[in-house]
PDB file of C-alpha atoms in Angstrom:
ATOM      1  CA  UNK B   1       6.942  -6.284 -21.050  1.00 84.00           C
ATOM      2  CA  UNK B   2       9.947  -7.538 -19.035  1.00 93.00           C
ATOM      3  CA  UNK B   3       9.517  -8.108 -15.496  1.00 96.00           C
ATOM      4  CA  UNK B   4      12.901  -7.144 -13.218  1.00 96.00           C
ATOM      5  CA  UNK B   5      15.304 -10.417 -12.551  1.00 97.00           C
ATOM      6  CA  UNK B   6      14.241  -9.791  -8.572  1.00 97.00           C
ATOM      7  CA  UNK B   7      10.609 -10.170  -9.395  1.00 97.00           C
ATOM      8  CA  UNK B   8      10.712 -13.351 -11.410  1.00 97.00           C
ATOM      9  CA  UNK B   9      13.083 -14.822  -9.265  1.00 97.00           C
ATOM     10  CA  UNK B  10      10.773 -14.566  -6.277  1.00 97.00           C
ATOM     11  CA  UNK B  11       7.499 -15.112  -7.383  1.00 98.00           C
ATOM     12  CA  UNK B  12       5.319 -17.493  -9.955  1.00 98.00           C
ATOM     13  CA  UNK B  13       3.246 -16.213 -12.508  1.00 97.00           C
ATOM     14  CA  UNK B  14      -0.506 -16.874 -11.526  1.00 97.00           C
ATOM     15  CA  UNK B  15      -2.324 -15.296 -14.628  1.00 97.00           C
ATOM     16  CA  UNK B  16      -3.103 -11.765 -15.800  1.00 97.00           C
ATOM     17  CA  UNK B  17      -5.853  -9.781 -15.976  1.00 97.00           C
ATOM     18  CA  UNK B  18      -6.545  -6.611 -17.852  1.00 96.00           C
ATOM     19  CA  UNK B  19      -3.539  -4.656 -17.149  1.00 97.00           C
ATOM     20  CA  UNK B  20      -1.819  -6.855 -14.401  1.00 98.00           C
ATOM     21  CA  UNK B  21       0.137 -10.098 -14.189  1.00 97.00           C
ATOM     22  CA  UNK B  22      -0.481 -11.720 -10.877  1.00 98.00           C
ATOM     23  CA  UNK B  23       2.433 -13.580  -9.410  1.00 98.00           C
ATOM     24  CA  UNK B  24       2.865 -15.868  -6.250  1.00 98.00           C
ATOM     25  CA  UNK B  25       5.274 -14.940  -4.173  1.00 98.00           C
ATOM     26  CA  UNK B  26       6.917 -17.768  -3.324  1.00 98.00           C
ATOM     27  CA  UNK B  27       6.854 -17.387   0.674  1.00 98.00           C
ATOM     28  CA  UNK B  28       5.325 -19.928   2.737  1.00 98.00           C
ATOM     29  CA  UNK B  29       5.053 -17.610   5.561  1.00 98.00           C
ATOM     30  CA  UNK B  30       1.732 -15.556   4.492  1.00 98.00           C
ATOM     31  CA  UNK B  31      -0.372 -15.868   1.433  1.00 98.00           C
ATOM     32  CA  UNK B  32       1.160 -13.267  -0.643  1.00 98.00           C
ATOM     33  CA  UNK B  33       0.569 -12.057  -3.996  1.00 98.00           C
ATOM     34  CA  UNK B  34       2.237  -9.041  -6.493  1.00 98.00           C
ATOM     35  CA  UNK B  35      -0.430  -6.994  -9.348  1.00 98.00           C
ATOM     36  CA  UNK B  36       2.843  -5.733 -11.606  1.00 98.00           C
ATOM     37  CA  UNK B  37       1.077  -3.680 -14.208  1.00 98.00           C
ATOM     38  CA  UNK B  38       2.064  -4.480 -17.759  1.00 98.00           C
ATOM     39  CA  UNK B  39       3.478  -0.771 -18.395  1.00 97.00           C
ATOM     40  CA  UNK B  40       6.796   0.027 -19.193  1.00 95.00           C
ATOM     41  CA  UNK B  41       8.904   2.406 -16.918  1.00 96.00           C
ATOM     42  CA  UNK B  42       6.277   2.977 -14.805  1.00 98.00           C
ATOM     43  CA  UNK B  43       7.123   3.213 -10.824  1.00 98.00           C
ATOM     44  CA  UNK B  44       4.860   4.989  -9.268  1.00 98.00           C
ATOM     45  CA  UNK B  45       1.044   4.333  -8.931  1.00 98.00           C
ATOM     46  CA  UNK B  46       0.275   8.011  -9.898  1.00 98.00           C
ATOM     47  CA  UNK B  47       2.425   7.851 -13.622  1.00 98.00           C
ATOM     48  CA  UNK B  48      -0.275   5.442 -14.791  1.00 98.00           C
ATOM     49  CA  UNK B  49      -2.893   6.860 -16.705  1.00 98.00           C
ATOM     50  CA  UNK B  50      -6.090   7.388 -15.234  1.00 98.00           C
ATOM     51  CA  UNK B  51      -8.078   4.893 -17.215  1.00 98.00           C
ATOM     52  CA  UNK B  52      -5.132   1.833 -15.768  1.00 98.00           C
ATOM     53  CA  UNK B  53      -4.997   3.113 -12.031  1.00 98.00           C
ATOM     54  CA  UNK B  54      -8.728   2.204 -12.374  1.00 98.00           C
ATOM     55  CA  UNK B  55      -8.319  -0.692 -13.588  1.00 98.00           C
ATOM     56  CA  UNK B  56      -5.630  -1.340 -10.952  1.00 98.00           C
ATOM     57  CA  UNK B  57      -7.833  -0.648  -8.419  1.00 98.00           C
ATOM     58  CA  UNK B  58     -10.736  -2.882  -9.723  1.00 98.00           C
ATOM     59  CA  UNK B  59      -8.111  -5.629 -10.087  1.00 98.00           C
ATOM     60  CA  UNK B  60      -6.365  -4.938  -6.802  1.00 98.00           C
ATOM     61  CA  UNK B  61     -10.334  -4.985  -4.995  1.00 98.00           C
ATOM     62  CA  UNK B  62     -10.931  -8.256  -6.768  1.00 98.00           C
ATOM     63  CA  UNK B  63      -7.624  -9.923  -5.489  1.00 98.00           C
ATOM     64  CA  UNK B  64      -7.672  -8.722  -1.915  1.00 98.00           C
ATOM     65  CA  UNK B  65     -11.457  -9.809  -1.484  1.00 98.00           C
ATOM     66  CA  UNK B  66     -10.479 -13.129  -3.060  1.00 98.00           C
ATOM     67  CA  UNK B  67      -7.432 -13.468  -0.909  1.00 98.00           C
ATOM     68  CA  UNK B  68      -9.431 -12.352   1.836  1.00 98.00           C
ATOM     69  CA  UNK B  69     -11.773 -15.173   1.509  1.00 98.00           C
ATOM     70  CA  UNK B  70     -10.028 -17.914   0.290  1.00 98.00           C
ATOM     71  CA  UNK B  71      -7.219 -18.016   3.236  1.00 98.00           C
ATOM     72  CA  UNK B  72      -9.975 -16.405   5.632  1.00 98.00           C
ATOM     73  CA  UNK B  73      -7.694 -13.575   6.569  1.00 98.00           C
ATOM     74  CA  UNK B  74      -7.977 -11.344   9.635  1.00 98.00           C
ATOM     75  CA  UNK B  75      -6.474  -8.255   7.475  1.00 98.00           C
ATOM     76  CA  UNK B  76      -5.491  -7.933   4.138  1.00 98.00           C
ATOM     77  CA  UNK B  77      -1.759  -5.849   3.566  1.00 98.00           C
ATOM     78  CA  UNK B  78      -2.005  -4.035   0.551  1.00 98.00           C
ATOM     79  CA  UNK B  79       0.964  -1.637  -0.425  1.00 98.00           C
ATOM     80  CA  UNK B  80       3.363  -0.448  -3.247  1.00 98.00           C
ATOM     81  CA  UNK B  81       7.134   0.244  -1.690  1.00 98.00           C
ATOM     82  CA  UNK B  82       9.554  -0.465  -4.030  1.00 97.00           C
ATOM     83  CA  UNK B  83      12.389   0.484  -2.166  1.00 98.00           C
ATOM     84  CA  UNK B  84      14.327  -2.075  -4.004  1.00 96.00           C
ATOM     85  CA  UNK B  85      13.118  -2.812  -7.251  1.00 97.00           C
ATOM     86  CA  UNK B  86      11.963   0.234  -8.634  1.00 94.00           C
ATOM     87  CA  UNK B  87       9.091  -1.667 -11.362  1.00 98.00           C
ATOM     88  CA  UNK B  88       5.403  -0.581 -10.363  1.00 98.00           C
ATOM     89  CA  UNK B  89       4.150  -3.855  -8.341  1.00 98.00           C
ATOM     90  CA  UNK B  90       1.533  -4.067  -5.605  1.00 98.00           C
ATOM     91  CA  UNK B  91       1.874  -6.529  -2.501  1.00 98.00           C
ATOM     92  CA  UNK B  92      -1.129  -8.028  -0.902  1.00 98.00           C
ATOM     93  CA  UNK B  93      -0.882 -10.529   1.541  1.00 98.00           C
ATOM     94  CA  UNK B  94      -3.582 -12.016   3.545  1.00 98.00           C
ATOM     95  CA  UNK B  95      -2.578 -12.045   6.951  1.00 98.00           C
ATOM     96  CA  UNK B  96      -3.299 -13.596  10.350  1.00 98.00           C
ATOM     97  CA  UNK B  97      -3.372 -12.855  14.228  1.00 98.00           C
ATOM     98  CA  UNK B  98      -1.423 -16.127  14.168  1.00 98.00           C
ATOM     99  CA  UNK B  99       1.112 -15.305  11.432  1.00 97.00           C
ATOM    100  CA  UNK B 100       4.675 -15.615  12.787  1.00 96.00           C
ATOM    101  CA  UNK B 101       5.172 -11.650  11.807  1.00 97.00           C
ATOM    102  CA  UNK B 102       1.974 -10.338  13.240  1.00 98.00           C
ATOM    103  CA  UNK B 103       0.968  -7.875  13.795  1.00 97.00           C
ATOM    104  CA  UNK B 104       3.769  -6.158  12.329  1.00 97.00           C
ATOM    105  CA  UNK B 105       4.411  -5.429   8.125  1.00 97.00           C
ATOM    106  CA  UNK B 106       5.962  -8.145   6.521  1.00 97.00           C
ATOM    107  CA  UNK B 107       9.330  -6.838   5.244  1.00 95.00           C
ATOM    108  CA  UNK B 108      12.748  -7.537   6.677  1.00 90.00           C
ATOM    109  CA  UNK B 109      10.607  -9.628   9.700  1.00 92.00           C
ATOM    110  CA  UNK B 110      11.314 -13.713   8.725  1.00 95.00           C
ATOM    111  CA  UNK B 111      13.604 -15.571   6.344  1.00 96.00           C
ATOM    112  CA  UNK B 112      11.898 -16.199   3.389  1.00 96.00           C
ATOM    113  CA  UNK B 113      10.373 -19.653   4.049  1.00 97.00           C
ATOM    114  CA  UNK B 114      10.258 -21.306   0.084  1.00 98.00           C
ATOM    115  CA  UNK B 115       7.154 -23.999  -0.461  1.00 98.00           C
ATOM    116  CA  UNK B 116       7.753 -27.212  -1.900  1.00 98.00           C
ATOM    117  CA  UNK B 117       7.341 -27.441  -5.683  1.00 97.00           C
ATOM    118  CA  UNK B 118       4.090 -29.455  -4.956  1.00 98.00           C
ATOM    119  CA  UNK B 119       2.416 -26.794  -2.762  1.00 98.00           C
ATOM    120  CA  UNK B 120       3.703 -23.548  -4.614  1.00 98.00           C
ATOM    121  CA  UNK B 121       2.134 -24.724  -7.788  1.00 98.00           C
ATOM    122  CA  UNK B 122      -1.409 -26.100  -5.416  1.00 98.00           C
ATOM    123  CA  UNK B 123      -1.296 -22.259  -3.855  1.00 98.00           C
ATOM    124  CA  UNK B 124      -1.265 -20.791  -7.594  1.00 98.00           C
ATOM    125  CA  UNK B 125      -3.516 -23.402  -9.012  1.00 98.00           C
ATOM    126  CA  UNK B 126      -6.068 -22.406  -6.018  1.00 98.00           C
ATOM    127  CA  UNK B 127      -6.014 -18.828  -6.032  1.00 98.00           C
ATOM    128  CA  UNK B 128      -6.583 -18.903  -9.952  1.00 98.00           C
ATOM    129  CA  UNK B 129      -9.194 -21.183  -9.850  1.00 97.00           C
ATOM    130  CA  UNK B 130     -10.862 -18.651  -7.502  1.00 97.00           C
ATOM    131  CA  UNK B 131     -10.177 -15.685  -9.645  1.00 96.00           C
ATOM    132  CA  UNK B 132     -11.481 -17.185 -11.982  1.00 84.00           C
ATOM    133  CA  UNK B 133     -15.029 -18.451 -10.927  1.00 58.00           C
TER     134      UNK B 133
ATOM    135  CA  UNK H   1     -17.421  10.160  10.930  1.00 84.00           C
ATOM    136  CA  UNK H   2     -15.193   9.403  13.775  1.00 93.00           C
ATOM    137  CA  UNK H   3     -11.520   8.927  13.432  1.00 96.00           C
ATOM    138  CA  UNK H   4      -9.977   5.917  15.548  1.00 97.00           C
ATOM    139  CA  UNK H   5      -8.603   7.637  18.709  1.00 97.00           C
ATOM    140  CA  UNK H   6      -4.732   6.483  17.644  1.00 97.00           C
ATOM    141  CA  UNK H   7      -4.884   8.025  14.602  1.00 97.00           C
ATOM    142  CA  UNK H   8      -6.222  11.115  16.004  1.00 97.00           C
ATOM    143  CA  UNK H   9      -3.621  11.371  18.134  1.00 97.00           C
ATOM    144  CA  UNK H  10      -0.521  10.431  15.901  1.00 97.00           C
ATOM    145  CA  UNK H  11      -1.670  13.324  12.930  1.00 98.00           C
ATOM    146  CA  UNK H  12      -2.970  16.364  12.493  1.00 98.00           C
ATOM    147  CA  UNK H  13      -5.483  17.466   9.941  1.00 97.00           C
ATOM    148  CA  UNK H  14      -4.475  19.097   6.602  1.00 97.00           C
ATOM    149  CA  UNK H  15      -7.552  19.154   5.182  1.00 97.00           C
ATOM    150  CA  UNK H  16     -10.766  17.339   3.229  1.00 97.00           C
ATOM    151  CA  UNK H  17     -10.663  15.505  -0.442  1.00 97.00           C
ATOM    152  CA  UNK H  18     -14.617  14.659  -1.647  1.00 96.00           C
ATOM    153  CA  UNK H  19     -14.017  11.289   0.299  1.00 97.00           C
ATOM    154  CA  UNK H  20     -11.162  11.298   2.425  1.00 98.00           C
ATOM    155  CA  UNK H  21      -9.622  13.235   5.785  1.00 97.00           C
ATOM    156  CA  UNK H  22      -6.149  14.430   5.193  1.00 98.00           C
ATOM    157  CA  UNK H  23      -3.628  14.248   7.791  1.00 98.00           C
ATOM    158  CA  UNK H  24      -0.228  14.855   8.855  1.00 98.00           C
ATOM    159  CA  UNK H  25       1.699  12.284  10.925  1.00 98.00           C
ATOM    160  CA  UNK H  26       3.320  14.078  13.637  1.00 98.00           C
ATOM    161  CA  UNK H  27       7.121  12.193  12.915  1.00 98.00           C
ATOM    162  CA  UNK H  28       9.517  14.405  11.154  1.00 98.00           C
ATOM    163  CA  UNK H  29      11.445  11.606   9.962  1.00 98.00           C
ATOM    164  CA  UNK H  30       9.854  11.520   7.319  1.00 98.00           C
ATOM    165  CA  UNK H  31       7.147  13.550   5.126  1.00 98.00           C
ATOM    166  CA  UNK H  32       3.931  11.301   5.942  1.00 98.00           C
ATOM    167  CA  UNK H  33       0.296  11.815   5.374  1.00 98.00           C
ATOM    168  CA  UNK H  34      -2.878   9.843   5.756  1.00 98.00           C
ATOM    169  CA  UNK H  35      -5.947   9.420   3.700  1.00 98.00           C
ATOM    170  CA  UNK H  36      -8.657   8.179   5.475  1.00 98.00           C
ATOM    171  CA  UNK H  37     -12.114   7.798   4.165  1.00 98.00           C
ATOM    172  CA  UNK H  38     -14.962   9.536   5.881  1.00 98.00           C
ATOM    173  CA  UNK H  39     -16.890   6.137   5.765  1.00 97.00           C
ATOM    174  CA  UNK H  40     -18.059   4.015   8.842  1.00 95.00           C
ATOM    175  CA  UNK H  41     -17.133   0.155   9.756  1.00 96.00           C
ATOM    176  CA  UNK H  42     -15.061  -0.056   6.332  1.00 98.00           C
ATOM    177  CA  UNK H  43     -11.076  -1.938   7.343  1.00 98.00           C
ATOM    178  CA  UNK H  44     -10.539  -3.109   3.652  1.00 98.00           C
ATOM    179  CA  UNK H  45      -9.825  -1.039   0.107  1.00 98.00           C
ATOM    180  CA  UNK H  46     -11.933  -4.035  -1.392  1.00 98.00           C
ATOM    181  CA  UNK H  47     -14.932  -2.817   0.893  1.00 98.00           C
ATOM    182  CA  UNK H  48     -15.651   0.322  -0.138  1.00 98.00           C
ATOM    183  CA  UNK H  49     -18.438   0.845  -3.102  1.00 98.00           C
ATOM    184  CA  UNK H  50     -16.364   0.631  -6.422  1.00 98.00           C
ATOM    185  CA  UNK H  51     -17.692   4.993  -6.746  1.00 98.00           C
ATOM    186  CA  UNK H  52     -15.710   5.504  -3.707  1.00 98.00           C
ATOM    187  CA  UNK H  53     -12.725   3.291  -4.383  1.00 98.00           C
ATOM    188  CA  UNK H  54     -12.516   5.845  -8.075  1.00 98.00           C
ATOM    189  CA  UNK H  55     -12.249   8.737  -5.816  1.00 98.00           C
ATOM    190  CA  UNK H  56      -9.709   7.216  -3.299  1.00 98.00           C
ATOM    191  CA  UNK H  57      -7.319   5.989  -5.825  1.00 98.00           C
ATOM    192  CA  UNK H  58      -7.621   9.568  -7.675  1.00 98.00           C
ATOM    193  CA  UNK H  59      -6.899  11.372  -4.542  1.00 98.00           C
ATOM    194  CA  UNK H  60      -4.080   8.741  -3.495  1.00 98.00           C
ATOM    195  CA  UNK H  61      -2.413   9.446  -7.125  1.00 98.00           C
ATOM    196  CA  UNK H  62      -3.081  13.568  -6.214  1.00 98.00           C
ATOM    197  CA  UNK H  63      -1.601  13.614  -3.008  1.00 98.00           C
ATOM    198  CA  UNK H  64       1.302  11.122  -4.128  1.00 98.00           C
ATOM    199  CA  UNK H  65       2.467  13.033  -7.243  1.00 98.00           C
ATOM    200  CA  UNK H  66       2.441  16.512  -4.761  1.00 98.00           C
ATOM    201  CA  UNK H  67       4.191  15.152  -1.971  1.00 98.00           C
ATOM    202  CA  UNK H  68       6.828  13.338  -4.669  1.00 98.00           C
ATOM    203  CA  UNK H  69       6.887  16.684  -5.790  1.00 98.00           C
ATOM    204  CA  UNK H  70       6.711  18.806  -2.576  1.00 98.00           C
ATOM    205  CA  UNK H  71       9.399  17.382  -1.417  1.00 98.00           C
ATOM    206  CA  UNK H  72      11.592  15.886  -4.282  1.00 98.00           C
ATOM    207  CA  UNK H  73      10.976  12.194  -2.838  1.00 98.00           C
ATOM    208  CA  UNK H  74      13.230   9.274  -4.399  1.00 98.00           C
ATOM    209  CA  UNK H  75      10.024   6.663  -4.131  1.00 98.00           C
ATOM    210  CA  UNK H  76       6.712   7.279  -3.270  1.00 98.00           C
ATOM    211  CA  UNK H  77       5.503   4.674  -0.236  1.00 98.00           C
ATOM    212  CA  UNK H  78       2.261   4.047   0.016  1.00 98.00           C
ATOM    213  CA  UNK H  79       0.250   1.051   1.908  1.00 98.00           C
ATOM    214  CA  UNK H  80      -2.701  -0.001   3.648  1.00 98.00           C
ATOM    215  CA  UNK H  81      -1.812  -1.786   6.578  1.00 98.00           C
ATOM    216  CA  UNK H  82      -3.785  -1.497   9.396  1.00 97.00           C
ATOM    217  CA  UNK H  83      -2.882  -4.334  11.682  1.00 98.00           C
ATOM    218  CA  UNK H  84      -2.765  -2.583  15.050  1.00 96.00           C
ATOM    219  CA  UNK H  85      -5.832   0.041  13.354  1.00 97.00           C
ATOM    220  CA  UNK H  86      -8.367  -1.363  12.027  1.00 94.00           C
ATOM    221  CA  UNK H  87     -10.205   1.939  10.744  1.00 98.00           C
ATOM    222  CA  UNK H  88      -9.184   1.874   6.653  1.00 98.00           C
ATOM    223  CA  UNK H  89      -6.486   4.493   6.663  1.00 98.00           C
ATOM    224  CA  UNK H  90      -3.515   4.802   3.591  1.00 98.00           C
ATOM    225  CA  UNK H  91       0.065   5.854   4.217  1.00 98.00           C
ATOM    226  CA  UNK H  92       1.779   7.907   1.780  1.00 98.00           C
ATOM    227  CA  UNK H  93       5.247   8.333   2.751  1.00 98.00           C
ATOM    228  CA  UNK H  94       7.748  10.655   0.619  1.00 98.00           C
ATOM    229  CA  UNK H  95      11.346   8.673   0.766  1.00 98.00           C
ATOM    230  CA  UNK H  96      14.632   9.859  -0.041  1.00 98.00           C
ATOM    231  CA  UNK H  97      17.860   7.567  -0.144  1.00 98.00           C
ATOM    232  CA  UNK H  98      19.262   9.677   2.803  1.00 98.00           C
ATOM    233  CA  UNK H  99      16.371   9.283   5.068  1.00 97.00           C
ATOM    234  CA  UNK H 100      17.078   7.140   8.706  1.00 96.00           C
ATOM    235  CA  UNK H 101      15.020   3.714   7.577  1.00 97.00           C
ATOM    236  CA  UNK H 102      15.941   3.553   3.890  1.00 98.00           C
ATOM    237  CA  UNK H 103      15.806   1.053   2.313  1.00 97.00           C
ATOM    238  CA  UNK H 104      13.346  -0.459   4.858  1.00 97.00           C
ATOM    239  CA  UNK H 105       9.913   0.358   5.327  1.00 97.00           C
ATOM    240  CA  UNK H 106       9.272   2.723   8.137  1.00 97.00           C
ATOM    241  CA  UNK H 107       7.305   0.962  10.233  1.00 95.00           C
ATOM    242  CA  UNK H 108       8.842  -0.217  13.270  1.00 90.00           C
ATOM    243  CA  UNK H 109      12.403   1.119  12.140  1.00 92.00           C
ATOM    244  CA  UNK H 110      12.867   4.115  14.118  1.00 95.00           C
ATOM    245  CA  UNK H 111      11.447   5.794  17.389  1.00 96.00           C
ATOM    246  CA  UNK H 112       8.579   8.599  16.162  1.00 96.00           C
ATOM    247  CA  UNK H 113      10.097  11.963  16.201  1.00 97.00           C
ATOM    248  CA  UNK H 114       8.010  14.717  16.530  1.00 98.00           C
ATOM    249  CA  UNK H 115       7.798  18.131  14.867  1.00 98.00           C
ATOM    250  CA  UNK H 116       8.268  21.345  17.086  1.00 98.00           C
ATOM    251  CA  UNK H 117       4.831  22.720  16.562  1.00 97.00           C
ATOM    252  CA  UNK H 118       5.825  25.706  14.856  1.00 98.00           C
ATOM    253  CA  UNK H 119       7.376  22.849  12.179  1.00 98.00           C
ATOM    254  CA  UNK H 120       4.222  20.669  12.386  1.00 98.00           C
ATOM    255  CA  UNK H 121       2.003  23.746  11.120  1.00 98.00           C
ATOM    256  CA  UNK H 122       4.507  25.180   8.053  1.00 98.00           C
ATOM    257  CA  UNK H 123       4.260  21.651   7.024  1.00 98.00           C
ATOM    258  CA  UNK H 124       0.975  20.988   7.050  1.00 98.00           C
ATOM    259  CA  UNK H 125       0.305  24.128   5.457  1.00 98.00           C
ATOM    260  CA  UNK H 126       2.875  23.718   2.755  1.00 98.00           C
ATOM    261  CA  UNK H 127       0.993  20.284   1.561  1.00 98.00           C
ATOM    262  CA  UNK H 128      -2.378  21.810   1.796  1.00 98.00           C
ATOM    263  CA  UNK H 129      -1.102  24.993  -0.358  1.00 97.00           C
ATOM    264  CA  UNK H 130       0.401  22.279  -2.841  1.00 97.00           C
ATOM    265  CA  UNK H 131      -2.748  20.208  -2.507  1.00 96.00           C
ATOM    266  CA  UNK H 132      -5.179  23.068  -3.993  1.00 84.00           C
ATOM    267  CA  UNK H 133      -3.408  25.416  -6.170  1.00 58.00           C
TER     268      UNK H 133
END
């Protein structure tokens, strides 16, 4: 399945899981992660069949517990806009009281804010190492 | 259950799925309805028991595909925020390419605008015909 040129240009892939790939958003300003279900011309949540939104779900409840965790988040920002880029994908972001957006929704607030090669691939590394524990 | 006192006051109530309160968001910018699960102390998707995170996903996917429907939306939005809220509560928010905040999100975008109350009742009762025919 091909992922749109706006999604692979902004984010890393982390890994996959049953039906999702799991990319890193490469944004230094929150911890911040897409689920892009492997399903062609799909943009809505409720076009998937009922036996992928629950895997969705289950995959979406792992990652936003994990995130949760891992960057000890005050709230986790889960959310499917697509506005833009009309491909099914699901932000979560882990965010803080201290965030430089907070407490309002991410989008349109802060330049993007790219990590250095070195800590983009130490984010991914970390967060699949915890998926996968 | 009791529903936080903001979101009691921003929405009225359509009506009851098995898990989750219905309700209307009093801003005729856009169409916009709550879910909200009738579950105490629970902020995250990821908290709820994985029986109750089937039916909230299956009633998000219902009430997305009417209100896409409903009211011929270009993109479904639909998010779990909750920074300023902390009571789990889901947005689903009809778009259209004409509306005032597209292609932002809505929040923070535009003063609320609220329906005459004659308005606020045909449209609540228009989703909750939709939602149970």
């Amino acid at each position: 399945m091909k992922i749109h040129s706006t999604l692979e240009k902004d984010s890393i892939l982390i890994g996959r899981f049953g039906l999702c790939q799991i990319r890193l958003i490469n944004d230094s300003n929150y911890p911040w992660v897409l689920l892009i279900p492997e399903r062609e011309n799909i943009t809505e949540i409720h076009q998937l069949s009922i036996e992928d939104r629950r895997l969705l779900t289950e995959e979406s409840a792992l990652l936003s517990a994990t995130l949760a965790h891992l960057f000890n988040a005050d709230k986790m920002n889960i959310a499917a806009i697509g506005n833009h880029v009309p491909q099914l994908h699901i932000h979560h972001i882990a965010r803080h009281k201290t965030d430089p957006a907070w407490p309002a929704p991410v989008w349109g607030k802060l330049p993007t804010k790219p990590y250095t090669a070195a800590d983009l691939e130490e984010t991914a590394d970390k967060i699949a190492d915890a998926l996968w524990c």
